Tab-separated table of C-alpha atoms in Angstrom:
chain	number	residue	atom	x	y	z
A	21	UNK	CA	34.975	-15.651	-268.235
A	22	UNK	CA	33.727	-16.717	-271.564
A	23	UNK	CA	34.149	-20.452	-271.048
A	24	UNK	CA	32.066	-20.214	-267.663
A	25	UNK	CA	28.871	-18.691	-269.595
A	26	UNK	CA	28.843	-21.321	-271.985
A	27	UNK	CA	26.563	-24.336	-271.575
A	28	UNK	CA	28.774	-27.382	-272.883
A	29	UNK	CA	25.950	-29.941	-272.377
A	30	UNK	CA	23.275	-27.849	-274.631
A	31	UNK	CA	25.670	-26.550	-277.559
A	32	UNK	CA	25.918	-28.195	-280.688
A	33	UNK	CA	25.610	-28.001	-284.316
A	34	UNK	CA	22.208	-29.657	-284.446
A	35	UNK	CA	18.867	-28.701	-283.589
A	36	UNK	CA	18.799	-31.082	-280.927
A	37	UNK	CA	22.260	-29.772	-279.312
A	38	UNK	CA	20.714	-26.294	-279.717
A	39	UNK	CA	17.666	-26.800	-277.654
A	40	UNK	CA	18.605	-28.119	-274.420
A	41	UNK	CA	15.434	-29.212	-272.483
A	42	UNK	CA	15.742	-30.234	-268.823
A	43	UNK	CA	14.024	-33.677	-267.967
A	44	UNK	CA	11.027	-31.744	-266.331
A	45	UNK	CA	10.287	-29.955	-269.349
A	46	UNK	CA	10.735	-33.381	-271.474
A	47	UNK	CA	8.679	-35.205	-269.300
A	48	UNK	CA	5.956	-31.671	-269.624
A	49	UNK	CA	6.206	-32.122	-273.494
A	50	UNK	CA	5.363	-36.076	-273.239
A	51	UNK	CA	2.594	-35.680	-270.939
A	52	UNK	CA	0.900	-32.820	-273.306
A	53	UNK	CA	1.719	-34.685	-276.702
A	54	UNK	CA	0.064	-38.033	-275.062
A	55	UNK	CA	-2.708	-36.031	-273.844
A	56	UNK	CA	-3.322	-34.545	-277.595
A	57	UNK	CA	-2.709	-37.956	-279.182
A	58	UNK	CA	-5.403	-39.675	-276.647
A	59	UNK	CA	-7.929	-36.817	-277.398
A	60	UNK	CA	-7.463	-37.093	-281.335
A	61	UNK	CA	-7.825	-41.133	-281.404
A	62	UNK	CA	-11.190	-40.431	-279.029
A	63	UNK	CA	-12.268	-38.054	-281.830
A	64	UNK	CA	-11.583	-40.347	-284.260
A	65	UNK	CA	-13.391	-43.238	-282.366
A	66	UNK	CA	-16.216	-40.953	-281.432
A	67	UNK	CA	-16.856	-40.067	-285.604
A	68	UNK	CA	-16.231	-43.653	-286.673
A	69	UNK	CA	-17.777	-45.758	-283.552
A	70	UNK	CA	-19.821	-43.971	-281.030
A	71	UNK	CA	-21.601	-42.115	-283.582
A	72	UNK	CA	-23.497	-45.115	-285.115
A	73	UNK	CA	-24.778	-46.386	-281.526
A	74	UNK	CA	-28.055	-45.255	-280.815
A	75	UNK	CA	-29.772	-46.014	-277.721
A	76	UNK	CA	-33.544	-45.131	-277.199
A	77	UNK	CA	-32.551	-42.271	-279.869
A	78	UNK	CA	-29.287	-40.895	-277.870
A	79	UNK	CA	-26.067	-40.971	-279.218
A	80	UNK	CA	-23.387	-40.458	-277.043
A	81	UNK	CA	-20.627	-37.962	-277.526
A	82	UNK	CA	-17.890	-38.907	-275.012
A	83	UNK	CA	-15.479	-36.273	-276.371
A	84	UNK	CA	-16.232	-33.710	-274.279
A	85	UNK	CA	-16.112	-35.611	-271.320
A	86	UNK	CA	-12.536	-36.228	-271.971
A	87	UNK	CA	-11.947	-32.736	-272.560
A	88	UNK	CA	-13.615	-32.085	-269.399
A	89	UNK	CA	-11.957	-35.081	-267.351
A	90	UNK	CA	-8.373	-33.695	-268.425
A	91	UNK	CA	-9.306	-30.164	-267.625
A	92	UNK	CA	-10.499	-30.795	-264.690
A	93	UNK	CA	-7.739	-32.769	-263.486
A	94	UNK	CA	-5.048	-30.794	-264.742
A	95	UNK	CA	-6.512	-27.644	-262.900
A	96	UNK	CA	-8.001	-24.732	-263.702
A	97	UNK	CA	-5.004	-22.986	-265.181
A	98	UNK	CA	-3.499	-25.550	-267.570
A	99	UNK	CA	-6.876	-27.484	-267.754
A	100	UNK	CA	-8.599	-24.044	-269.331
A	101	UNK	CA	-5.867	-24.182	-271.911
A	102	UNK	CA	-6.292	-27.875	-272.708
A	103	UNK	CA	-9.789	-27.322	-273.028
A	104	UNK	CA	-9.525	-24.482	-275.405
A	105	UNK	CA	-6.896	-26.292	-277.658
A	106	UNK	CA	-9.145	-29.496	-277.337
A	107	UNK	CA	-12.281	-27.470	-278.046
A	108	UNK	CA	-11.092	-25.907	-280.983
A	109	UNK	CA	-10.290	-28.999	-282.749
A	110	UNK	CA	-13.536	-30.512	-281.536
A	111	UNK	CA	-15.452	-27.310	-282.751
A	112	UNK	CA	-13.610	-27.593	-286.279
A	113	UNK	CA	-14.507	-31.727	-286.367
A	114	UNK	CA	-17.931	-30.725	-287.733
A	115	UNK	CA	-19.658	-30.846	-284.004
A	116	UNK	CA	-23.234	-29.022	-284.190
A	117	UNK	CA	-22.724	-25.563	-282.634
A	118	UNK	CA	-19.152	-25.910	-282.421
A	119	UNK	CA	-18.516	-22.481	-281.317
A	120	UNK	CA	-20.720	-22.534	-278.458
A	121	UNK	CA	-19.646	-26.229	-277.412
A	122	UNK	CA	-16.019	-24.399	-277.254
A	123	UNK	CA	-17.105	-21.480	-275.213
A	124	UNK	CA	-18.920	-23.949	-273.061
A	125	UNK	CA	-16.255	-26.282	-272.415
A	126	UNK	CA	-13.600	-23.616	-271.622
A	127	UNK	CA	-15.821	-21.894	-269.218
A	128	UNK	CA	-16.625	-24.933	-267.688
A	129	UNK	CA	-13.228	-26.404	-267.142
A	130	UNK	CA	-12.040	-22.825	-265.856
A	131	UNK	CA	-15.026	-22.647	-263.147
A	132	UNK	CA	-15.441	-26.181	-261.983
A	133	UNK	CA	-11.472	-26.849	-261.852
A	134	UNK	CA	-11.299	-23.820	-259.738
A	135	UNK	CA	-14.328	-24.451	-257.503
A	136	UNK	CA	-12.795	-28.471	-257.099
A	137	UNK	CA	-9.439	-27.213	-256.328
A	138	UNK	CA	-10.665	-24.765	-253.786
A	139	UNK	CA	-13.952	-26.698	-251.890
A	140	UNK	CA	-13.159	-30.452	-252.686
A	141	UNK	CA	-10.625	-33.214	-251.965
A	142	UNK	CA	-8.877	-34.590	-254.639
A	143	UNK	CA	-10.047	-38.329	-255.360
A	144	UNK	CA	-12.123	-40.516	-258.294
A	145	UNK	CA	-15.453	-39.364	-256.966
A	146	UNK	CA	-15.240	-35.405	-256.734
A	147	UNK	CA	-13.709	-35.406	-260.016
A	148	UNK	CA	-16.502	-37.830	-261.202
A	149	UNK	CA	-19.032	-35.344	-259.690
A	150	UNK	CA	-17.425	-32.522	-261.295
A	151	UNK	CA	-17.199	-34.025	-264.687
A	152	UNK	CA	-20.930	-35.392	-264.710
A	153	UNK	CA	-22.012	-31.781	-263.646
A	154	UNK	CA	-19.636	-30.246	-266.544
A	155	UNK	CA	-21.188	-32.532	-269.245
A	156	UNK	CA	-24.708	-31.797	-268.197
A	157	UNK	CA	-23.802	-27.993	-268.295
A	158	UNK	CA	-22.021	-28.415	-271.493
A	159	UNK	CA	-24.650	-30.575	-273.283
A	160	UNK	CA	-28.073	-28.512	-271.577
A	161	UNK	CA	-26.160	-25.478	-272.708
A	162	UNK	CA	-25.610	-26.659	-276.280
A	163	UNK	CA	-29.006	-28.189	-276.196
A	164	UNK	CA	-30.701	-25.342	-275.266
A	165	UNK	CA	-29.048	-22.812	-277.594
A	166	UNK	CA	-30.132	-25.305	-280.243
A	167	UNK	CA	-33.745	-24.836	-279.235
A	168	UNK	CA	-33.652	-21.534	-279.223
A	169	UNK	CA	-32.344	-21.271	-282.577
A	170	UNK	CA	-34.840	-23.608	-283.978
A	171	UNK	CA	-32.438	-26.617	-284.737
A	172	UNK	CA	-33.931	-28.983	-282.291
A	173	UNK	CA	-36.948	-29.362	-280.576
A	174	UNK	CA	-37.595	-29.196	-276.665
A	175	UNK	CA	-39.541	-32.419	-276.899
A	176	UNK	CA	-36.365	-34.148	-278.099
A	177	UNK	CA	-35.005	-33.779	-274.095
A	178	UNK	CA	-35.327	-37.467	-273.969
A	179	UNK	CA	-32.753	-38.386	-276.419
A	180	UNK	CA	-30.805	-35.549	-274.913
A	181	UNK	CA	-30.589	-37.188	-271.623
A	182	UNK	CA	-29.552	-40.664	-272.956
A	183	UNK	CA	-26.880	-39.578	-274.903
A	184	UNK	CA	-25.526	-37.347	-271.696
A	185	UNK	CA	-26.185	-40.411	-269.467
A	186	UNK	CA	-24.180	-42.681	-271.836
A	187	UNK	CA	-21.403	-40.364	-272.159
A	188	UNK	CA	-21.274	-39.945	-268.374
A	189	UNK	CA	-20.767	-43.911	-268.541
A	190	UNK	CA	-17.224	-42.984	-270.264
A	191	UNK	CA	-15.587	-41.283	-267.286
A	192	UNK	CA	-14.832	-43.899	-265.417
A	193	UNK	CA	-13.402	-45.672	-268.584
A	194	UNK	CA	-11.018	-42.715	-269.464
A	195	UNK	CA	-10.250	-42.160	-265.786
A	196	UNK	CA	-7.155	-44.797	-265.803
A	197	UNK	CA	-5.902	-43.230	-268.942
A	198	UNK	CA	-5.845	-40.015	-267.888
A	199	UNK	CA	-4.689	-40.551	-264.427
A	200	UNK	CA	-1.693	-42.462	-265.841
A	201	UNK	CA	-0.493	-39.473	-268.258
A	202	UNK	CA	-1.051	-36.924	-265.609
A	203	UNK	CA	1.451	-38.686	-263.737
A	204	UNK	CA	3.878	-38.017	-266.055
A	205	UNK	CA	5.986	-34.495	-264.918
A	206	UNK	CA	4.183	-34.784	-261.222
A	207	UNK	CA	2.578	-31.550	-261.489
A	208	UNK	CA	-0.807	-32.335	-261.447
A	209	UNK	CA	-3.336	-32.132	-258.309
A	210	UNK	CA	-2.533	-35.335	-256.072
A	211	UNK	CA	-5.318	-37.701	-256.850
A	212	UNK	CA	-6.000	-40.771	-254.735
């Protein structure tokens, strides 16, 4: 009887032998690892390249757009967890008002993800519309909180709008990468 209870394929003396993962679990680990590495790469590119770009006083901040794109593609449950984890790294990277940004990113992904799955069909344009709206909620909330705390003035709304518009232009560029990574494991909401 003991022989029937033992899993011969997963046992061994090494950690890899004792830690048996199914192919589906391996693909899920690979998917989230690739999402995480892509996020870290975009975070570095934001600090090194995009923070130097100024157009009409506005600077694009593309990291929240990537977090929103992944979170909305994965749905409110898994996407909310990703937004919470990635938003924590984003907040610790030294961004202004990191805790407010973390709260706004996580809440926006969960709420817009639920609305998207309940009322919108899967596809490129509904996803982009939700991302643009989510980025407006995030950036607008951070801007208004900064104005309330007297860290910025309301007459800088023009540079805020330009930065928001430039960040919105990054969503179609990130979409192919996020869609390819999202297909790994085949658990995302089917995008057209």
